[in-house]
Tab-separated table of C-alpha atoms in Angstrom:
chain	number	residue	atom	x	y	z
A	973	UNK	CA	-27.592	49.200	-125.797
A	974	UNK	CA	-30.179	51.749	-126.802
A	975	UNK	CA	-33.206	49.879	-128.158
A	976	UNK	CA	-33.682	52.161	-131.147
A	977	UNK	CA	-30.162	51.369	-132.352
A	978	UNK	CA	-30.255	47.605	-131.723
A	979	UNK	CA	-31.445	46.598	-135.197
A	980	UNK	CA	-28.626	48.520	-136.859
A	981	UNK	CA	-26.024	46.809	-134.685
A	982	UNK	CA	-27.534	43.348	-135.244
A	983	UNK	CA	-27.666	43.922	-138.981
A	984	UNK	CA	-23.991	44.871	-138.991
A	985	UNK	CA	-23.016	41.704	-137.174
A	986	UNK	CA	-25.251	39.584	-139.433
A	987	UNK	CA	-23.676	41.126	-142.511
A	988	UNK	CA	-20.213	40.231	-141.266
A	989	UNK	CA	-21.183	36.648	-140.444
A	990	UNK	CA	-22.726	35.991	-143.865
A	991	UNK	CA	-20.285	37.748	-146.202
A	992	UNK	CA	-17.147	35.843	-147.167
A	993	UNK	CA	-14.565	38.415	-148.172
A	994	UNK	CA	-10.935	37.405	-148.642
A	995	UNK	CA	-9.457	40.891	-148.971
A	996	UNK	CA	-7.027	42.120	-146.330
A	997	UNK	CA	-8.708	43.630	-143.262
A	998	UNK	CA	-12.105	42.371	-144.484
A	999	UNK	CA	-13.719	42.788	-141.074
A	1000	UNK	CA	-12.861	46.477	-141.184
A	1001	UNK	CA	-14.864	47.031	-144.389
A	1002	UNK	CA	-18.397	46.504	-145.700
A	1003	UNK	CA	-20.239	48.297	-142.932
A	1004	UNK	CA	-24.035	48.654	-143.126
A	1005	UNK	CA	-25.676	51.909	-144.070
A	1006	UNK	CA	-25.542	54.357	-141.179
A	1007	UNK	CA	-22.356	52.810	-139.830
A	1008	UNK	CA	-20.047	53.475	-142.759
A	1009	UNK	CA	-16.962	55.384	-141.578
A	1010	UNK	CA	-17.387	58.272	-144.004
A	1011	UNK	CA	-21.021	58.759	-143.065
A	1012	UNK	CA	-20.148	58.818	-139.389
A	1013	UNK	CA	-17.024	60.926	-139.786
A	1014	UNK	CA	-18.841	63.569	-141.815
A	1015	UNK	CA	-21.541	63.828	-139.164
A	1016	UNK	CA	-19.128	64.209	-136.269
A	1017	UNK	CA	-16.846	66.748	-137.969
A	1018	UNK	CA	-19.762	68.870	-139.106
A	1019	UNK	CA	-21.110	68.769	-135.558
A	1020	UNK	CA	-17.746	69.957	-134.255
A	1021	UNK	CA	-17.649	72.827	-136.732
A	1022	UNK	CA	-21.038	74.027	-135.493
A	1023	UNK	CA	-20.225	73.646	-131.799
A	1024	UNK	CA	-18.583	76.534	-129.891
A	1025	UNK	CA	-15.420	75.835	-127.919
A	1026	UNK	CA	-16.300	73.605	-124.981
A	1027	UNK	CA	-15.244	73.558	-121.363
A	1028	UNK	CA	-13.340	70.279	-121.033
A	1029	UNK	CA	-15.358	68.587	-123.748
A	1030	UNK	CA	-18.852	69.137	-122.383
A	1031	UNK	CA	-20.932	71.254	-124.792
A	1032	UNK	CA	-23.525	71.835	-122.070
A	1033	UNK	CA	-21.196	72.958	-119.309
A	1034	UNK	CA	-22.595	75.787	-117.203
A	1035	UNK	CA	-19.483	77.937	-117.618
A	1036	UNK	CA	-17.898	79.006	-120.887
A	1037	UNK	CA	-14.286	77.880	-121.392
A	1038	UNK	CA	-11.446	80.179	-120.381
A	1039	UNK	CA	-9.123	78.570	-122.937
A	1040	UNK	CA	-9.023	75.754	-125.500
A	1041	UNK	CA	-9.126	72.525	-123.540
A	1042	UNK	CA	-7.599	69.213	-124.522
A	1043	UNK	CA	-10.840	67.421	-125.635
A	1044	UNK	CA	-11.367	70.186	-128.194
A	1045	UNK	CA	-7.755	69.925	-129.344
A	1046	UNK	CA	-7.945	66.142	-129.705
A	1047	UNK	CA	-11.210	66.401	-131.647
A	1048	UNK	CA	-9.763	69.158	-133.839
A	1049	UNK	CA	-6.738	66.999	-134.577
A	1050	UNK	CA	-8.928	64.000	-135.387
A	1051	UNK	CA	-11.100	66.146	-137.646
A	1052	UNK	CA	-8.038	67.356	-139.559
A	1053	UNK	CA	-6.803	63.778	-139.951
A	1054	UNK	CA	-10.231	62.691	-141.147
A	1055	UNK	CA	-10.649	65.562	-143.616
A	1056	UNK	CA	-7.256	64.755	-145.125
A	1057	UNK	CA	-8.043	61.037	-145.348
A	1058	UNK	CA	-11.283	61.749	-147.200
A	1059	UNK	CA	-9.738	64.544	-149.298
A	1060	UNK	CA	-12.484	66.901	-148.147
A	1061	UNK	CA	-10.907	70.259	-148.907
A	1062	UNK	CA	-13.978	72.215	-147.847
A	1063	UNK	CA	-13.962	70.504	-144.456
A	1064	UNK	CA	-10.248	71.162	-144.030
A	1065	UNK	CA	-10.776	74.827	-144.864
A	1066	UNK	CA	-13.492	75.061	-142.222
A	1067	UNK	CA	-11.229	73.517	-139.592
A	1068	UNK	CA	-8.389	75.908	-140.440
A	1069	UNK	CA	-10.739	78.893	-140.438
A	1070	UNK	CA	-11.841	77.885	-136.944
A	1071	UNK	CA	-8.220	78.165	-135.778
A	1072	UNK	CA	-7.369	81.503	-137.372
A	1073	UNK	CA	-8.935	83.671	-134.601
A	1074	UNK	CA	-6.498	82.128	-132.114
A	1075	UNK	CA	-3.840	84.342	-133.672
A	1076	UNK	CA	-5.944	87.468	-133.180
A	1077	UNK	CA	-9.357	87.948	-131.553
A	1078	UNK	CA	-9.199	84.674	-129.605
A	1079	UNK	CA	-5.510	84.749	-128.753
A	1080	UNK	CA	-6.452	84.829	-125.073
A	1081	UNK	CA	-7.957	81.349	-125.551
A	1082	UNK	CA	-4.576	79.736	-126.155
A	1083	UNK	CA	-3.651	77.805	-123.000
A	1084	UNK	CA	-0.456	78.476	-121.118
A	1085	UNK	CA	2.406	76.061	-121.778
A	1086	UNK	CA	2.574	74.642	-118.280
A	1087	UNK	CA	0.692	71.325	-118.276
A	1088	UNK	CA	0.343	68.192	-120.396
A	1089	UNK	CA	-3.342	68.932	-120.971
A	1090	UNK	CA	-2.455	72.408	-122.231
A	1091	UNK	CA	0.573	71.611	-124.375
A	1092	UNK	CA	-1.232	69.016	-126.497
A	1093	UNK	CA	-3.085	71.933	-128.135
A	1094	UNK	CA	0.096	72.514	-130.116
A	1095	UNK	CA	-0.580	69.348	-132.117
A	1096	UNK	CA	-3.373	71.168	-133.963
A	1097	UNK	CA	-1.356	74.018	-135.535
A	1098	UNK	CA	1.390	71.528	-136.349
A	1099	UNK	CA	-1.119	69.358	-138.216
A	1100	UNK	CA	-2.349	72.399	-140.120
A	1101	UNK	CA	1.279	73.134	-141.023
A	1102	UNK	CA	1.947	69.497	-141.998
A	1103	UNK	CA	-1.025	69.616	-144.356
A	1104	UNK	CA	0.355	72.846	-145.878
A	1105	UNK	CA	-2.762	74.725	-144.835
A	1106	UNK	CA	-0.930	77.209	-142.625
A	1107	UNK	CA	2.358	79.067	-142.681
A	1108	UNK	CA	5.210	79.854	-140.321
A	1109	UNK	CA	2.964	81.132	-137.540
A	1110	UNK	CA	1.397	77.668	-137.230
A	1111	UNK	CA	4.814	76.030	-137.102
A	1112	UNK	CA	6.139	78.471	-134.521
A	1113	UNK	CA	3.115	78.121	-132.252
A	1114	UNK	CA	3.030	74.325	-132.400
A	1115	UNK	CA	6.758	73.938	-131.850
A	1116	UNK	CA	6.660	76.273	-128.863
A	1117	UNK	CA	4.146	73.936	-127.211
A	1118	UNK	CA	6.407	70.950	-127.997
A	1119	UNK	CA	9.624	72.593	-126.822
A	1120	UNK	CA	8.295	74.080	-123.588
A	1121	UNK	CA	7.265	70.625	-122.453
A	1122	UNK	CA	10.970	69.980	-121.812
A	1123	UNK	CA	12.075	73.517	-120.891
A	1124	UNK	CA	11.975	73.789	-117.107
A	1125	UNK	CA	10.495	77.102	-115.935
A	1126	UNK	CA	12.023	79.123	-113.131
A	1127	UNK	CA	9.083	78.427	-110.822
A	1128	UNK	CA	9.116	74.648	-111.332
A	1129	UNK	CA	8.501	72.571	-108.211
A	1130	UNK	CA	11.250	70.321	-106.812
A	1131	UNK	CA	9.520	67.150	-108.024
A	1132	UNK	CA	9.208	68.644	-111.511
A	1133	UNK	CA	12.898	69.471	-111.556
A	1134	UNK	CA	13.662	65.959	-110.396
A	1135	UNK	CA	11.923	64.471	-113.425
A	1136	UNK	CA	13.694	66.921	-115.726
A	1137	UNK	CA	17.073	66.001	-114.224
A	1138	UNK	CA	16.403	62.399	-115.309
A	1139	UNK	CA	15.628	63.450	-118.873
A	1140	UNK	CA	11.850	63.380	-118.578
A	1141	UNK	CA	9.380	66.195	-119.118
A	1142	UNK	CA	9.034	68.534	-116.163
A	1143	UNK	CA	5.277	68.156	-116.719
A	1144	UNK	CA	5.439	64.474	-115.749
A	1145	UNK	CA	2.856	63.445	-113.132
A	1146	UNK	CA	2.326	59.656	-113.740
A	1147	UNK	CA	-1.315	59.824	-114.796
A	1148	UNK	CA	-2.216	57.586	-117.714
A	1149	UNK	CA	-3.886	60.485	-119.545
A	1150	UNK	CA	-0.404	61.932	-120.083
A	1151	UNK	CA	0.623	59.195	-122.461
A	1152	UNK	CA	-1.573	60.563	-125.192
A	1153	UNK	CA	-1.004	64.217	-124.389
A	1154	UNK	CA	2.806	64.085	-124.266
A	1155	UNK	CA	3.346	61.522	-127.021
A	1156	UNK	CA	1.028	63.262	-129.483
A	1157	UNK	CA	2.591	66.717	-129.361
A	1158	UNK	CA	6.107	65.249	-129.428
A	1159	UNK	CA	5.230	62.906	-132.323
A	1160	UNK	CA	3.856	65.857	-134.256
A	1161	UNK	CA	7.047	67.822	-133.620
A	1162	UNK	CA	9.068	64.875	-134.944
A	1163	UNK	CA	6.908	64.639	-138.063
A	1164	UNK	CA	7.391	68.342	-138.750
A	1165	UNK	CA	11.119	68.614	-138.062
A	1166	UNK	CA	12.510	65.124	-138.589
A	1167	UNK	CA	14.512	65.702	-135.404
A	1168	UNK	CA	14.804	62.412	-133.514
A	1169	UNK	CA	15.025	64.099	-130.128
A	1170	UNK	CA	11.261	64.667	-130.086
A	1171	UNK	CA	10.213	61.098	-130.781
A	1172	UNK	CA	13.051	59.603	-128.738
A	1173	UNK	CA	12.158	61.533	-125.611
A	1174	UNK	CA	8.479	60.663	-126.052
A	1175	UNK	CA	9.403	56.972	-126.210
A	1176	UNK	CA	11.661	57.293	-123.178
A	1177	UNK	CA	8.822	58.949	-121.264
A	1178	UNK	CA	6.406	56.207	-122.318
A	1179	UNK	CA	8.665	53.424	-121.063
A	1180	UNK	CA	8.960	55.128	-117.684
A	1181	UNK	CA	5.162	55.331	-117.403
A	1182	UNK	CA	4.843	51.682	-118.405
A	1183	UNK	CA	7.182	50.652	-115.600
A	1184	UNK	CA	5.307	52.775	-113.079
A	1185	UNK	CA	1.657	51.928	-113.698
A	1186	UNK	CA	1.150	49.048	-116.130
A	1187	UNK	CA	-0.041	45.934	-114.367
A	1188	UNK	CA	0.914	42.335	-115.330
A	1189	UNK	CA	-2.373	41.951	-117.246
A	1190	UNK	CA	-1.437	44.893	-119.476
A	1191	UNK	CA	-3.993	47.325	-118.080
A	1192	UNK	CA	-3.198	50.486	-116.150
A	1193	UNK	CA	-4.170	52.067	-112.890
A	1194	UNK	CA	-5.394	55.646	-113.216
A	1195	UNK	CA	-2.403	56.544	-111.074
A	1196	UNK	CA	-0.432	54.788	-108.319
A	1197	UNK	CA	-2.893	56.324	-105.840
A	1198	UNK	CA	-5.983	55.149	-107.767
A	1199	UNK	CA	-5.727	51.369	-108.341
A	1200	UNK	CA	-8.671	51.018	-110.737
A	1201	UNK	CA	-8.858	50.137	-114.424
A	1202	UNK	CA	-10.796	53.192	-115.551
A	1203	UNK	CA	-11.803	52.845	-119.201
A	1204	UNK	CA	-10.995	56.273	-120.608
A	1205	UNK	CA	-7.724	56.499	-118.724
A	1206	UNK	CA	-6.707	53.181	-120.219
A	1207	UNK	CA	-7.998	54.459	-123.536
A	1208	UNK	CA	-5.582	57.379	-123.495
A	1209	UNK	CA	-2.746	54.913	-122.937
A	1210	UNK	CA	-3.919	52.528	-125.665
A	1211	UNK	CA	-4.302	55.345	-128.174
A	1212	UNK	CA	-1.049	56.924	-127.051
A	1213	UNK	CA	0.905	53.732	-127.636
A	1214	UNK	CA	-0.694	53.267	-131.057
A	1215	UNK	CA	0.061	56.858	-132.025
A	1216	UNK	CA	3.625	56.700	-130.719
A	1217	UNK	CA	4.406	53.354	-132.373
A	1218	UNK	CA	3.055	54.702	-135.663
A	1219	UNK	CA	5.684	57.448	-135.646
A	1220	UNK	CA	8.535	55.715	-133.801
A	1221	UNK	CA	11.476	54.581	-135.971
A	1222	UNK	CA	12.127	50.859	-136.023
A	1223	UNK	CA	15.615	51.297	-134.589
A	1224	UNK	CA	14.497	53.141	-131.463
A	1225	UNK	CA	15.770	51.036	-128.510
A	1226	UNK	CA	12.513	51.509	-126.583
A	1227	UNK	CA	10.294	50.261	-129.392
A	1228	UNK	CA	10.318	46.546	-128.367
A	1229	UNK	CA	9.248	47.355	-124.793
A	1230	UNK	CA	6.446	49.640	-125.962
A	1231	UNK	CA	5.247	47.093	-128.515
A	1232	UNK	CA	5.211	44.357	-125.894
A	1233	UNK	CA	3.217	46.559	-123.523
A	1234	UNK	CA	0.786	47.450	-126.306
A	1235	UNK	CA	0.180	43.832	-127.313
A	1236	UNK	CA	-0.262	42.727	-123.711
A	1237	UNK	CA	-2.887	45.421	-123.221
A	1238	UNK	CA	-4.739	44.527	-126.428
A	1239	UNK	CA	-4.903	40.866	-125.419
A	1240	UNK	CA	-6.549	41.681	-122.097
A	1241	UNK	CA	-8.907	44.218	-123.650
A	1242	UNK	CA	-10.121	41.577	-126.086
A	1243	UNK	CA	-11.066	39.442	-123.105
A	1244	UNK	CA	-13.144	42.183	-121.482
A	1245	UNK	CA	-15.101	43.452	-124.499
A	1246	UNK	CA	-18.847	43.261	-123.823
A	1247	UNK	CA	-21.351	41.426	-126.007
A	1248	UNK	CA	-22.522	44.713	-127.501
A	1249	UNK	CA	-18.984	45.600	-128.552
A	1250	UNK	CA	-18.338	48.157	-125.828
A	1251	UNK	CA	-16.106	48.192	-122.780
A	1252	UNK	CA	-17.275	49.048	-119.279
A	1253	UNK	CA	-16.576	52.206	-117.285
A	1254	UNK	CA	-14.312	50.066	-115.103
A	1255	UNK	CA	-12.926	47.558	-117.563
A	1256	UNK	CA	-12.983	44.524	-115.285
A	1257	UNK	CA	-16.328	45.286	-113.606
A	1258	UNK	CA	-19.199	43.637	-115.475
A	1259	UNK	CA	-21.721	45.639	-113.458
A	1260	UNK	CA	-20.243	48.926	-114.634
A	1261	UNK	CA	-22.026	50.759	-117.454
A	1262	UNK	CA	-20.960	50.767	-121.098
A	1263	UNK	CA	-18.670	53.755	-121.654
A	1264	UNK	CA	-18.149	55.196	-125.123
A	1265	UNK	CA	-14.956	57.269	-124.936
A	1266	UNK	CA	-12.851	54.383	-123.675
A	1267	UNK	CA	-14.491	52.096	-126.224
A	1268	UNK	CA	-13.584	54.474	-129.054
A	1269	UNK	CA	-9.965	54.674	-127.925
A	1270	UNK	CA	-9.590	50.904	-127.592
A	1271	UNK	CA	-11.201	50.420	-130.989
A	1272	UNK	CA	-8.825	52.941	-132.530
A	1273	UNK	CA	-5.785	51.242	-131.021
A	1274	UNK	CA	-6.905	47.882	-132.386
A	1275	UNK	CA	-7.712	49.182	-135.864
A	1276	UNK	CA	-4.228	50.693	-136.086
A	1277	UNK	CA	-2.663	47.455	-134.862
A	1278	UNK	CA	-4.519	45.322	-137.410
A	1279	UNK	CA	-3.744	47.671	-140.293
A	1280	UNK	CA	-0.054	47.836	-139.448
A	1281	UNK	CA	0.291	44.113	-138.826
A	1282	UNK	CA	1.118	44.417	-135.133
A	1283	UNK	CA	-1.991	42.417	-134.238
A	1284	UNK	CA	-3.241	39.219	-135.828
A	1285	UNK	CA	-6.060	40.133	-138.194
A	1286	UNK	CA	-8.107	37.000	-137.555
A	1287	UNK	CA	-7.936	37.567	-133.814
A	1288	UNK	CA	-8.470	41.325	-133.559
A	1289	UNK	CA	-10.219	42.679	-136.658
A	1290	UNK	CA	-13.611	41.394	-135.573
A	1291	UNK	CA	-13.071	42.820	-132.077
A	1292	UNK	CA	-12.401	46.221	-133.637
A	1293	UNK	CA	-15.442	45.858	-135.890
A	1294	UNK	CA	-17.678	45.056	-132.929
A	1295	UNK	CA	-16.261	48.070	-131.117
A	1296	UNK	CA	-17.011	50.375	-134.038
A	1297	UNK	CA	-20.569	49.094	-134.558
A	1298	UNK	CA	-21.301	49.232	-130.847
A	1299	UNK	CA	-19.930	52.753	-130.623
A	1300	UNK	CA	-21.891	54.015	-133.626
A	1301	UNK	CA	-25.090	52.717	-132.033
A	1302	UNK	CA	-24.614	55.341	-129.310
A	1303	UNK	CA	-24.712	58.296	-131.717
A	1304	UNK	CA	-28.049	60.049	-131.393
A	1305	UNK	CA	-30.106	61.928	-133.981
A	1306	UNK	CA	-28.278	65.164	-133.080
A	1307	UNK	CA	-24.918	63.637	-134.060
A	1308	UNK	CA	-23.796	63.373	-130.434
A	1309	UNK	CA	-22.239	60.363	-128.765
A	1310	UNK	CA	-24.071	59.311	-125.616
A	1311	UNK	CA	-22.846	57.788	-122.344
A	1312	UNK	CA	-19.495	59.532	-122.159
A	1313	UNK	CA	-17.858	59.554	-118.733
A	1314	UNK	CA	-17.540	63.047	-117.321
A	1315	UNK	CA	-14.115	64.496	-116.566
A	1316	UNK	CA	-12.525	62.391	-113.843
A	1317	UNK	CA	-9.686	63.113	-111.442
A	1318	UNK	CA	-7.928	60.372	-109.532
A	1319	UNK	CA	-9.445	59.045	-106.324
A	1320	UNK	CA	-8.838	55.915	-104.284
A	1321	UNK	CA	-12.531	55.018	-104.275
A	1322	UNK	CA	-14.218	52.494	-106.569
A	1323	UNK	CA	-17.588	54.253	-106.372
A	1324	UNK	CA	-15.936	57.456	-107.568
A	1325	UNK	CA	-15.539	55.713	-110.939
A	1326	UNK	CA	-18.670	53.567	-110.948
A	1327	UNK	CA	-20.979	56.538	-110.340
A	1328	UNK	CA	-19.564	59.107	-112.740
A	1329	UNK	CA	-22.067	61.162	-114.719
A	1330	UNK	CA	-22.856	60.092	-118.280
A	1331	UNK	CA	-22.540	63.049	-120.650
A	1332	UNK	CA	-24.083	63.358	-124.121
A	1333	UNK	CA	-22.038	65.020	-126.838
A	1334	UNK	CA	-18.832	65.188	-124.815
A	1335	UNK	CA	-15.784	65.565	-127.051
A	1336	UNK	CA	-13.868	62.965	-125.053
A	1337	UNK	CA	-15.755	60.447	-127.221
A	1338	UNK	CA	-16.058	62.484	-130.406
A	1339	UNK	CA	-12.266	62.777	-130.728
A	1340	UNK	CA	-11.435	59.043	-130.772
A	1341	UNK	CA	-14.513	58.311	-132.881
A	1342	UNK	CA	-12.905	60.500	-135.547
A	1343	UNK	CA	-9.573	58.722	-135.132
A	1344	UNK	CA	-11.398	55.448	-135.799
A	1345	UNK	CA	-13.219	56.852	-138.819
A	1346	UNK	CA	-9.926	58.116	-140.246
A	1347	UNK	CA	-8.324	54.698	-139.971
A	1348	UNK	CA	-11.359	52.877	-141.362
A	1349	UNK	CA	-11.780	55.058	-144.458
A	1350	UNK	CA	-8.188	54.243	-145.409
A	1351	UNK	CA	-8.465	50.451	-145.056
A	1352	UNK	CA	-7.194	48.773	-148.228
């Protein structure tokens, strides 16, 4: 942990150990100054509003982005959720204003609808529509991203058609990242339309991924070809399950299997949390460095589980609290999260994961930090 943040973290843990609060979700409240969810959320959203579009989340990338990439979309979505949760109308207006050029002068920045990482961008205009901050054009754009994820193009490859023939998205590729990208856009489409086909097919897709890459301990390989428990990859799955379960109707036949997979994962994650509250770049490698984006995603998944009663409060609320306090200690004076793993493709090589670059200010961590802040500011 960074030395100049150590006192803040220790004070937060001391406060929790000495305060006896009987209210529900007590461990997810009463944070020390500097770590309060609204303080942190305001800082991160305002930083996002001042930051130009990034190239795959890295604000210091040498090349400018050719299109809106998924870390920006996920941060944008989290910022909209957070602004709504805090009833910050001025912040919401700023986030909507940032999107408006994508219908005109920045229209070329909208990604093509041909990949899970591209289609998740549609969740942003749908959220703007859900919040009644945008009209029909936001609905139409968002729904097109949701619908094309299941509409097989003429130039689809044989393996893509094979997935589609089984009822899955033609964009399926069995990478754990997908289970936030696909489930989020489809969940948003369900929230907007009320049409069960969107949430049902997302759940069906999730169960297939669980069968393919979840291990008996509940964690996930990056892909079948990369048998390593990479933190952020697992984070996408943890957050994806939490997001999907939050929207999934109780009578969906796949819900029990997804809930079981989620709880199994949370149990193992609790075991591997470091003393400082963070998880390692490779979850089960104690020598691996503390990684913030995966930590934020795991923390988010646990906060949601505690709030919704899926996870035992006594067992998991303190784990989530430690995750939040540890994560906040990695925010620097420029409102940037440090030690974020760079973008990572699959590779059957342990050192490929152990030696990834550590980025400062990368939106891969800023997005889930905002998801956490949103959940924490609404704790009863």
